[in-house]
XYZ file of C-alpha atoms in Angstrom:
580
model
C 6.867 32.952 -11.524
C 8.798 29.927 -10.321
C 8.970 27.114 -8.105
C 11.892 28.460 -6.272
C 10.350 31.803 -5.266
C 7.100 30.377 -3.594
C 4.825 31.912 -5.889
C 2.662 28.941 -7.460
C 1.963 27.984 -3.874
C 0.897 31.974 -2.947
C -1.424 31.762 -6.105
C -2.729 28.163 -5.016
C -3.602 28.619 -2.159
C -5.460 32.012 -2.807
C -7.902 30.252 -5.409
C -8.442 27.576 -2.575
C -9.371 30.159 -0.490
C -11.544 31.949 -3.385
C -13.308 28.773 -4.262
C -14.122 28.296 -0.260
C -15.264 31.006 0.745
C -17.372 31.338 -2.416
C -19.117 27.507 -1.864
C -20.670 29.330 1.653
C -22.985 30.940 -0.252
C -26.231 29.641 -1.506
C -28.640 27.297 0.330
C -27.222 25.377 3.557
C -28.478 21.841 3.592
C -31.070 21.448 6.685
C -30.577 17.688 6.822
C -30.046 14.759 5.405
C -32.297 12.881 3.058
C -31.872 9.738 5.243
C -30.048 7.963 7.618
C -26.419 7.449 5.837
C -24.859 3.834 6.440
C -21.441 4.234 7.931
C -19.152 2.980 4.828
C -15.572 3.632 6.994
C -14.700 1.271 9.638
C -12.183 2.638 12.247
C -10.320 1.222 15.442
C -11.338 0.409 18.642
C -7.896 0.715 20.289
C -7.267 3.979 18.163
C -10.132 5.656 19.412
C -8.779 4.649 23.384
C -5.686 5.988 21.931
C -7.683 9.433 21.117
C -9.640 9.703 23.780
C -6.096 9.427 26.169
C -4.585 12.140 23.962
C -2.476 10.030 21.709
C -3.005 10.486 18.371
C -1.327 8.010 15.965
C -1.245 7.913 12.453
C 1.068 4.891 10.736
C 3.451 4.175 12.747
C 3.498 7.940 14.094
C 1.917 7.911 17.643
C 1.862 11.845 18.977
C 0.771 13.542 22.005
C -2.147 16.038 21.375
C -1.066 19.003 22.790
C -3.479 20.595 24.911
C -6.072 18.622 23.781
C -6.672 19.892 20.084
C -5.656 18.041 16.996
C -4.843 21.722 15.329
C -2.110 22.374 17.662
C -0.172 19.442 16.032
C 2.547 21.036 13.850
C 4.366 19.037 11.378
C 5.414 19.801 7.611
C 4.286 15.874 6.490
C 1.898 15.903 3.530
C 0.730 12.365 4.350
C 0.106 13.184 7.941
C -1.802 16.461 7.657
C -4.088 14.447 4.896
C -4.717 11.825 7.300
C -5.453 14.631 10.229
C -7.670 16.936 8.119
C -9.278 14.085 6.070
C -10.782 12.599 9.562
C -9.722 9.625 9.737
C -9.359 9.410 13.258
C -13.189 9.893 13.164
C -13.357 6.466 12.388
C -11.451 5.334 15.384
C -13.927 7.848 17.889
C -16.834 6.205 16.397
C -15.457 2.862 16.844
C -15.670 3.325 20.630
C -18.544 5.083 19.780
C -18.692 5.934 23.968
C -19.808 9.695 25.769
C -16.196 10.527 25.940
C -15.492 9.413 22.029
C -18.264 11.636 20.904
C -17.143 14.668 22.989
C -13.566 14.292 21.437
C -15.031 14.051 18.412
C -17.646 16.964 18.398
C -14.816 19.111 20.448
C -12.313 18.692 17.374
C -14.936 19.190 14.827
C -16.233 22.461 16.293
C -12.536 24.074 16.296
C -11.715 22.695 12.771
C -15.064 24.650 11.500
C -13.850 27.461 13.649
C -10.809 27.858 12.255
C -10.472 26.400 8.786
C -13.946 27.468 6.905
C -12.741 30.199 5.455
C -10.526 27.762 2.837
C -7.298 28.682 5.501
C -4.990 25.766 5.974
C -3.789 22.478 4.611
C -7.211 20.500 4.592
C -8.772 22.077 1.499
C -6.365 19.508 -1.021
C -9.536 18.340 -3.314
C -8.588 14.803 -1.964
C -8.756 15.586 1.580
C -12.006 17.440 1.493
C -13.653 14.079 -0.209
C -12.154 12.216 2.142
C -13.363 14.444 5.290
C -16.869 14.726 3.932
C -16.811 10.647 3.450
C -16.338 10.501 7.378
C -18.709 13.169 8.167
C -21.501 12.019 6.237
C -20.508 8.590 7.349
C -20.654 9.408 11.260
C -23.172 12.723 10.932
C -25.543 10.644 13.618
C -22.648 10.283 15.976
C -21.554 13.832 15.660
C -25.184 15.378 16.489
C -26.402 12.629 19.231
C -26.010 14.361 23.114
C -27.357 17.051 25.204
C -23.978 18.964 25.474
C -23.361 21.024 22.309
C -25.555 20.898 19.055
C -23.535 20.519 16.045
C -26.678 19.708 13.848
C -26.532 23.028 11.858
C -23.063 24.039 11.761
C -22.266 20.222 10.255
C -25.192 20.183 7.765
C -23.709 23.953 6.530
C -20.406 23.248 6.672
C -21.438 19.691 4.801
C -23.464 21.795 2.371
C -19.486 24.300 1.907
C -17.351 21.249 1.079
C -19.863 19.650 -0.920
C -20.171 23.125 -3.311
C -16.282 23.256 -3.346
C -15.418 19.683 -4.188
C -18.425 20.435 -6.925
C -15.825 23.145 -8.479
C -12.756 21.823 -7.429
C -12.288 17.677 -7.765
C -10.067 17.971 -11.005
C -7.456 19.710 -8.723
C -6.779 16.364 -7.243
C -3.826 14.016 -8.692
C -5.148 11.614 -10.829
C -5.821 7.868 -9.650
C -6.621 7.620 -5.906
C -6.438 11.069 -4.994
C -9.298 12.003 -7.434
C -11.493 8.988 -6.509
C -11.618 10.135 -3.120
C -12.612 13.349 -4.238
C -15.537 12.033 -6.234
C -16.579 9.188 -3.632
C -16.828 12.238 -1.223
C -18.820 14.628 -3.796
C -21.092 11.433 -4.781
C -21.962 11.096 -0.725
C -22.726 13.837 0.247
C -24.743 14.957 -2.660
C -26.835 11.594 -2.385
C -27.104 12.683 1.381
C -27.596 15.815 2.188
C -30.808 17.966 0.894
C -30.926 20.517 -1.701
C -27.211 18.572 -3.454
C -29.023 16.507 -5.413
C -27.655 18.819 -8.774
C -24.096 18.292 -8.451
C -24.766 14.159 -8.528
C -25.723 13.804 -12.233
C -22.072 15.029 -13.083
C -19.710 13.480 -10.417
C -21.327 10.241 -11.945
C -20.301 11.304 -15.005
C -16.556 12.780 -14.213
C -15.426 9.183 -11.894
C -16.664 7.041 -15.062
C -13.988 9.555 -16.886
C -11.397 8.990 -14.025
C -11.937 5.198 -14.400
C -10.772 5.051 -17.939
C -7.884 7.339 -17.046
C -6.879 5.755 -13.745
C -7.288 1.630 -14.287
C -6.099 -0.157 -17.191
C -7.608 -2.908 -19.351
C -6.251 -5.362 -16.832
C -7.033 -3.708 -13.703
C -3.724 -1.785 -12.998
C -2.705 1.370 -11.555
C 0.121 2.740 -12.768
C 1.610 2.850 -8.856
C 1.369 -1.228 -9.244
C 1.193 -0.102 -5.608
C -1.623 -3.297 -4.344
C -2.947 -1.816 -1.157
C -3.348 1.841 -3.291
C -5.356 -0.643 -5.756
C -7.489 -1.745 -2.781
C -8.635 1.497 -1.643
C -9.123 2.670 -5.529
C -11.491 -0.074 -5.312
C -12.871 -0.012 -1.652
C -13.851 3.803 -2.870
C -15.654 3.057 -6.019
C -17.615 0.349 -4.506
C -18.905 2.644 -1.967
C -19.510 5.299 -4.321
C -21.694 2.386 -6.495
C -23.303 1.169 -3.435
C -24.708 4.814 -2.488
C -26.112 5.402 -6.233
C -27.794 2.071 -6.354
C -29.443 2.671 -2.455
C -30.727 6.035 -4.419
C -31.859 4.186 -7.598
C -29.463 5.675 -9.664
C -27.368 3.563 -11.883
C -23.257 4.198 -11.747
C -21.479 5.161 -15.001
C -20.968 1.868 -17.071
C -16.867 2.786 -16.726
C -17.368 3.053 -13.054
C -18.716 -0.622 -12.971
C -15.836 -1.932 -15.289
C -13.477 -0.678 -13.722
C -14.750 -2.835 -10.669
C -14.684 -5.642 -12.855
C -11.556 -5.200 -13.754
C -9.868 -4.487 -10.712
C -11.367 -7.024 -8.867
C -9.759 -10.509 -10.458
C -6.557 -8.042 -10.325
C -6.647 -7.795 -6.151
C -7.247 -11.459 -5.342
C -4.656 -13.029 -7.177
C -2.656 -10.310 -5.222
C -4.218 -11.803 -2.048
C -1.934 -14.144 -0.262
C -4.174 -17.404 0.869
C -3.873 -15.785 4.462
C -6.113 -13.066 3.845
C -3.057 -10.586 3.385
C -1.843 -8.741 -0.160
C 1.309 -9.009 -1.030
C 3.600 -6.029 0.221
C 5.199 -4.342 -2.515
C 5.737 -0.451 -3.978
C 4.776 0.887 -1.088
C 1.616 -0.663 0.036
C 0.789 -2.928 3.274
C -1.286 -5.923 3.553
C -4.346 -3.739 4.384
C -6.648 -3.521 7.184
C -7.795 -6.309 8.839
C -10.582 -7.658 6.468
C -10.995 -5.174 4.110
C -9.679 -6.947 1.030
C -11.831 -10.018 1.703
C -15.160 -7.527 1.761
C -13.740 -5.159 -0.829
C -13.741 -8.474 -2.778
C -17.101 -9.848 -1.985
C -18.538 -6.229 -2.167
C -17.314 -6.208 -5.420
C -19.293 -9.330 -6.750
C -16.674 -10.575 -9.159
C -15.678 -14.121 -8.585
C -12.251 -15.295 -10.414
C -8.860 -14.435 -10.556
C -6.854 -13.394 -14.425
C -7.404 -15.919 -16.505
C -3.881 -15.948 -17.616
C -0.568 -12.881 -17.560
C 0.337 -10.827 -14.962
C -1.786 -9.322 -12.933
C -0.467 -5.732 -12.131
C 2.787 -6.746 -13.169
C 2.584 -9.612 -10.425
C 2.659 -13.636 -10.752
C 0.638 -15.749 -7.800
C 1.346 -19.421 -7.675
C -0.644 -21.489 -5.513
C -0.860 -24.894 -4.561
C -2.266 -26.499 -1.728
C -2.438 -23.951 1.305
C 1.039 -22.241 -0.444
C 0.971 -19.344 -2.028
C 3.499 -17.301 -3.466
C 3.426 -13.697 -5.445
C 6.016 -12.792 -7.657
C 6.846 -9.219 -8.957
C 7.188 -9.821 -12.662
C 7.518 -6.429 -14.635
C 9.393 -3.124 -14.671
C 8.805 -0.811 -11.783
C 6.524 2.420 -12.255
C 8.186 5.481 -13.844
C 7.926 9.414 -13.412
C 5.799 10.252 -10.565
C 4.009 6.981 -10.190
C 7.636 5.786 -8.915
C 7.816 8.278 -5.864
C 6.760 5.328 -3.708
C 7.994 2.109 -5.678
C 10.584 -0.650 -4.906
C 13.581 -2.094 -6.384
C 11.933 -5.247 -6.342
C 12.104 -7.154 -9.436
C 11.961 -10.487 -9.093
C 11.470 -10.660 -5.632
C 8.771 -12.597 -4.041
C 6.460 -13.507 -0.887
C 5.409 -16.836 0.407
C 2.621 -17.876 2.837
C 1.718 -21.111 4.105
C -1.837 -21.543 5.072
C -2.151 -18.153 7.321
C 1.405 -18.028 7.832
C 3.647 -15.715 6.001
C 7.050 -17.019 5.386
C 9.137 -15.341 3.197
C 8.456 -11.480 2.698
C 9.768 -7.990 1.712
C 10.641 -5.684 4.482
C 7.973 -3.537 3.439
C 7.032 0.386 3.351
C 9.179 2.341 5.420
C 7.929 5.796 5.237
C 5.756 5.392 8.684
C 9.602 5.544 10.366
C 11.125 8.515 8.255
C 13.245 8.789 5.277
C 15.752 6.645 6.247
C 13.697 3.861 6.570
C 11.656 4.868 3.683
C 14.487 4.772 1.322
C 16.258 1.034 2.976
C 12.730 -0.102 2.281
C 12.796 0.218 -1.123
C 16.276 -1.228 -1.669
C 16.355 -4.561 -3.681
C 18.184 -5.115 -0.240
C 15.112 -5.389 1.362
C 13.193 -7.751 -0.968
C 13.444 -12.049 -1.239
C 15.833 -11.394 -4.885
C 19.135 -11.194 -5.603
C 21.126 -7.737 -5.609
C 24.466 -6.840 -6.084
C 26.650 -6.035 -3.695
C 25.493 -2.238 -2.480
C 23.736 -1.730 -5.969
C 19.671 -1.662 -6.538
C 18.121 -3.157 -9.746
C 16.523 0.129 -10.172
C 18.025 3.497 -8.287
C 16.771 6.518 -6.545
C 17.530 9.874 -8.624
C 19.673 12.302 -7.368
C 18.744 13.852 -4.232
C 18.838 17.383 -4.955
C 16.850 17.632 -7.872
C 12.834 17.514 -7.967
C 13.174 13.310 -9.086
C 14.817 12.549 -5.828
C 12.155 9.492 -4.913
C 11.560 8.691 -8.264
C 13.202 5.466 -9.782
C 15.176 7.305 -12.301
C 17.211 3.825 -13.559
C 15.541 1.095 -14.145
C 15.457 -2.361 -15.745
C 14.168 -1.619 -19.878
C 13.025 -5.000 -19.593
C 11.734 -7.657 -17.962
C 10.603 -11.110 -19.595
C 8.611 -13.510 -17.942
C 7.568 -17.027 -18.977
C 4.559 -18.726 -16.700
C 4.422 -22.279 -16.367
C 5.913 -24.598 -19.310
C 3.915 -28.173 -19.762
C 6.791 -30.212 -17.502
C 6.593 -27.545 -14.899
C 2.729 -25.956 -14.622
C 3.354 -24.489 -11.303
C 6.524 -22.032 -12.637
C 8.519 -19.136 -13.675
C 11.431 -18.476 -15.727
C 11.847 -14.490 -15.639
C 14.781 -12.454 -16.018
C 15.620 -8.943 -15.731
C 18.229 -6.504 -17.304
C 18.691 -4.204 -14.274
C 22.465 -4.601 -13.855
C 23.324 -4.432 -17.248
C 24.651 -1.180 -17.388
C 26.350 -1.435 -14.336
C 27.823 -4.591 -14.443
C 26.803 -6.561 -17.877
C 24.638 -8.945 -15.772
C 21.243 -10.114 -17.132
C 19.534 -11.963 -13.460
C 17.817 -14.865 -14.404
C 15.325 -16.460 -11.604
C 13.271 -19.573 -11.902
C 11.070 -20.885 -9.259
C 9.017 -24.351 -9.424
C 6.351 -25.363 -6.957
C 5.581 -28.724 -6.010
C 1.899 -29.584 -7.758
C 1.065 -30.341 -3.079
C 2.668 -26.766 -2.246
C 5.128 -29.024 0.261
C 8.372 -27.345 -2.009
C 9.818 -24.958 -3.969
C 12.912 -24.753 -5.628
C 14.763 -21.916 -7.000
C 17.665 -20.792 -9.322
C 19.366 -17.947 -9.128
C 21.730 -16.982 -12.226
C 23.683 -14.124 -13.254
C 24.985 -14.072 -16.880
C 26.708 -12.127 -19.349
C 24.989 -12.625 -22.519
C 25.371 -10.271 -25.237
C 29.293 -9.527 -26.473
C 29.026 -5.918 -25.096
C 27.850 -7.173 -21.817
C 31.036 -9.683 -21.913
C 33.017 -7.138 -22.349
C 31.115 -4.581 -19.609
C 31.085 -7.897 -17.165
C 35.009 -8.469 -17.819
C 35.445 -4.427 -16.797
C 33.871 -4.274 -13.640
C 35.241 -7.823 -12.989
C 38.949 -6.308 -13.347
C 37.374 -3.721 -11.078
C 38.140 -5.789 -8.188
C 41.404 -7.160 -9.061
C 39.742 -10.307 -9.930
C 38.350 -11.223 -7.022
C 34.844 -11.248 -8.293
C 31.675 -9.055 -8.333
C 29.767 -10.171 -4.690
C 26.468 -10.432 -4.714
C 23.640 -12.160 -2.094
C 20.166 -13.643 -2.001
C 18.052 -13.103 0.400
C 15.335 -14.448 2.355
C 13.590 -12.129 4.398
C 11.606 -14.173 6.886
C 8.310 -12.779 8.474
C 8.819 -12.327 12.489
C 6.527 -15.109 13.599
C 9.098 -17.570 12.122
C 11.626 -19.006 14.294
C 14.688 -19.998 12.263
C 18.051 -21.643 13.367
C 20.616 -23.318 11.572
C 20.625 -27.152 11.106
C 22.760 -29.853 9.777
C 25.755 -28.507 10.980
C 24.970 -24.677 9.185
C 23.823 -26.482 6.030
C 20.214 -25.919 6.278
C 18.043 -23.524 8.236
C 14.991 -25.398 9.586
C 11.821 -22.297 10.063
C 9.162 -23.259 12.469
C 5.851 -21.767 11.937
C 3.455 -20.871 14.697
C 1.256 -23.561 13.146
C 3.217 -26.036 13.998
C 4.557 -26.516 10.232
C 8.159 -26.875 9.942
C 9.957 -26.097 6.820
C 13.482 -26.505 5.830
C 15.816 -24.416 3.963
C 18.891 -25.618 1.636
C 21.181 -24.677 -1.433
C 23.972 -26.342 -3.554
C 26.957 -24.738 -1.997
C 27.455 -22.180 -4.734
C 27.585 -19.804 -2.157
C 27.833 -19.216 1.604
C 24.544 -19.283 4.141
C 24.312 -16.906 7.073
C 21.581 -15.966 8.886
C 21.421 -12.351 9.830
C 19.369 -9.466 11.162
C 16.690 -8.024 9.367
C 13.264 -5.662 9.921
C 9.402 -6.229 9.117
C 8.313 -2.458 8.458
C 4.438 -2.198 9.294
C 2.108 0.854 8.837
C 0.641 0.274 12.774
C 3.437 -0.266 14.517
C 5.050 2.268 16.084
C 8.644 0.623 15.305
C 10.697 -1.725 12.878
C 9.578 -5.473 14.235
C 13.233 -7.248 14.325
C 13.093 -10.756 12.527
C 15.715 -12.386 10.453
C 16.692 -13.273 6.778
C 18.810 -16.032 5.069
C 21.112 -15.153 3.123
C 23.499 -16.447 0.428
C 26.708 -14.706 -0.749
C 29.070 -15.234 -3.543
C 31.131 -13.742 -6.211
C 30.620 -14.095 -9.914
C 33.852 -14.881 -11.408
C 33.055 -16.099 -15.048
C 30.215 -14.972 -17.520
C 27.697 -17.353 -15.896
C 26.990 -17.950 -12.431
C 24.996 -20.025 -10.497
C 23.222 -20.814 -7.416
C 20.205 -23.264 -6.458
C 18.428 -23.733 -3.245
C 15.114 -25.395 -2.078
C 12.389 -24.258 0.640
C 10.424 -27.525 1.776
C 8.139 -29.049 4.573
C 10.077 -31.399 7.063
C 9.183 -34.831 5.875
C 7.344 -35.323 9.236
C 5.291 -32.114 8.901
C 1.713 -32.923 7.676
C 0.195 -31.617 4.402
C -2.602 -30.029 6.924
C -2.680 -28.688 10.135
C -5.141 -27.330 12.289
C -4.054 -23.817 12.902
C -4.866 -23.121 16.673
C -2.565 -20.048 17.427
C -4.356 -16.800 17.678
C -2.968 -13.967 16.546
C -2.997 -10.862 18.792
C -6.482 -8.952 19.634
C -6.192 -5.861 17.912
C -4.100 -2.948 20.104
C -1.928 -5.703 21.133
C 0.765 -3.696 19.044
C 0.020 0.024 20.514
């Protein structure tokens, strides 16, 4: 049997089925043990959203047609996750209003009609623990009203997907996927009666997954940070359920929630936000902060990279610096060509970003997003620092060329607040090693940067003096750019030798470099998972063409002299829906 012919998936999908129909038989659960504490938070715009027959997922909004959820066709694995995982349960219970709960009950009733029987997409080991997290979450909800009773249908459909997931949670990729799978089996055994069997092991198999899935430092080997905070967000509800039920987590569960924790909030920009690299968003709206204080861990690294990353911080500036090779193999399918690159936020104002995840837009956008193009660093001229593989094989989204190294040196004793890192990426290519140092100011009022590209190494000399020839002398072009967050109104000043960027807070900061190179400002795109298209903003950028084995460019970001080291931040941000 092969890939090519279909068969795996044939033979898949028939065990799913097997394992599905066989976890109907036995005892049903008749209730649950007691009330379950809603752990998932959804939407209250979403669910308005739902209720009006718009169903949005991302940055995918999509008419329901005729009403049912199951008549939405579409081929997208991350979609029909989010669809048969319930998520959008969340968002109904949110509203939490007659018409909410009807939705809700109406779409759960046809989903047991037509999918207990193992039929269908939903059965992925990861979706089922995530769709029995939101039904054991929101069981109350489901079963309160006069119109329908869904009390024993739930409790032995509940009692089904509790049984598989029992057989069936090492099916699920490991990391994430396989949390979710566990959190779910861990739930609903604590909650439902007659499950209390399957608990002893599930604790058992997600302190196993913890070794597997975090490193000694608190990494996943995605260095995706938003994938981190749901890894984390899972296992602390998972802990939180054992200890309401007196029973202790595995001690591997608990590290790993030491570990991870220190990890996410030095990834935690100082405006509440993580940083937005290899594929992940900021996250939702307050769930680092109480992922963080859930957690109880205080503290950030005490020294190194922290998931590959570097935070400096000073003041009310932070920035977050991607220090370290990009994942490999299939932990790359989502990761960025972003070495090097970094974010900056004053205070609760981003300033200088990376366009972010494209995916919730299509390919297209998926792939520009995870150009070194799209990322504060220096690239090449139409070259990456780490590629895409060829698009016909199986490795298409994986980042098949990479840098083999990456060095980074944090603070010296002249410059505390520092980095000196460099990257081989366009060795190959071009014999270029990219060197990038960035100091902050000990008050967070500056930075300054310096860009280099160098030849080191006699072979690279000799590669470098190739592709230089290449273009008839006229040198290998290459830009920097600064992609600037939307909210930040930039213009050029000083007759086009600085661009001053006003902040909604009132701060004003001011852009310059040492004529190396020539400053433009042009278009560029903030990608967001909620929106429902690219936001347009703008990015600085400065081209120019190395010509000899070293070249150079500085530049500076600073407050305007008359800007204040603190400002009262008055400007609200928009209510949530504002961007449906």
């Amino acid at each position: 049997m092969t890939a090519s012919d279909g068969q795996p998936n044939r033979v898949s999908e028939w065990i799913t089925r097997y394992h599905a129909k066989r976890a109907r038989r036995g005892e049903k659960a008749r209730g649950f043990k007691a009330n379950p504490e809603p752990r998932t938070i959804g939407r209250l715009s979403r669910g308005k959203s739902l209720v009006a027959g718009k169903y949005r997922v991302d940055g995918t909004l999509i008419d329901v047609p005729g009403g049912s959820l199951w008549s939405i066709e579409t081929d997208d694995a991350d979609l029909l996750h989010a669809l048969h995982g319930f998520t959008w349960l969340d968002d109904l219970a949110a509203l939490g209003d007659y018409q909410a709960r009807a939705r809700a009950q109406g779409w759960l009733q046809e989903w047991l009609n037509r999918f207990y029987t193992g039929k269908g997409p939903g059965w992925a080991a990861h979706t089922t623990g995530r769709r029995v997290i939101r039904l054991v979450n929101h069981g109350l909800f489901l079963m309160q009203g006069d119109e329908v009773d869904l009390s024993q249908p739930l409790y032995t459909s509940l009692s089904q997907q509790t049984r598989f997931l029992a057989k069936r949670w090492h099916t699920a990729p490991m990391g994430l996927p396989r949390i979710e799978a566990l959190t779910g089996l861990i739930q609903a055994g604590l909650a439902l009666e007659g499950t209390q069997d399957i608990v002893a092991p599930a604790i058992q198999a997600l302190g196993q997954v913890c070794k597997a899935a975090v490193d000694d430092g608190g990494a996943i080997a995605s260095r995706n940070p938003e994938e981190l905070l749901e890894v984390l967000t899972h296992l602390i509800w998972a802990a939180d359920a054992l200890r309401e039920a007196d029973l202790v987590p595995d001690e591997a569960h608990l590290d790993a929630i030491m570990r991870i924790a220190p990890t996410l909030r030095a990834l935690r920009h100082a405006d509440g936000g993580l940083t937005r690299f290899h594929g992940g968003g900021r996250g939702a709206n307050g769930q680092l902060d109480t992922a963080l204080a859930g957690s109880g861990i205080r503290g950030m690294p005490r020294h190194g990279l922290a998931m590959g990353f570097v935070r400096m911080s000073a003041a009310r500036t932070t920035l977050i610096f991607d220090g370290a090779v990009p994942p490999e193999t299939e932990a790359s399918s989502n990761a960025h060509a972003s070495t090097l690159a970094f974010e900056m936020t004053s205070g609760r104002r981003p300033v200088i970003i990376a366009c972010g995840d494209g995916r919730a837009f299509g390919a297209d956008w998926a792939r520009a997003g995870r150009a070194t193009a799209s990322h504060s660093v220096l690239g090449i001229d139409g070259l990456s620092s780490s590629r895409l593989g060829d698009p016909d094989t199986a490795q298409a989204e994986w980042l098949v060329t990479r840098p083999s190294s990456v060095k980074v040196q944090i603070g010296t004793d002249a410059t505390p607040v520092g980095i000196v890192a460099g990257h081989d990426g366009y060795v190959p290519s071009h014999g270029l090693t990219h060197v990038r140092q960035l100091e902050m100011s000990e008050d967070g009022r500056g930075l300054a940067g310096e860009d280099v590209l160098a030849a080191i190494e006699d072979d690279h000399q000799q590669q470098f003096t190739t592709a230089l020839e290449a273009t008839r002398l006229a040198g290998i072009p290459y830009q920097i750019r600064f992609h600037l967050h939307p909210d930040v109104e930039a213009q050029l000043d000083m007759g086009g030798n600085a661009v001053s960027l006003a902040l909604k807070s009132g701060e004003v900061w001011i852009f310059r470099h040492d004529h190396e190179a020539q400053m433009r400002l042009e278009p560029s795109v903030y990608l967001e998972h909620d929106r429902v298209q690219p936001r347009a903003t703008k990015q600085i950028v400065l081209s120019a063409r190395a010509l000899r084995y070293a070249s150079r460019v500085r530049w500076t970001l600073a407050k305007a002299q008359d800007t204040p080291s603190h400002l009262r931040d008055y400007e609200l941000d928009p209510p949530d829906g504002m961007d449906d």
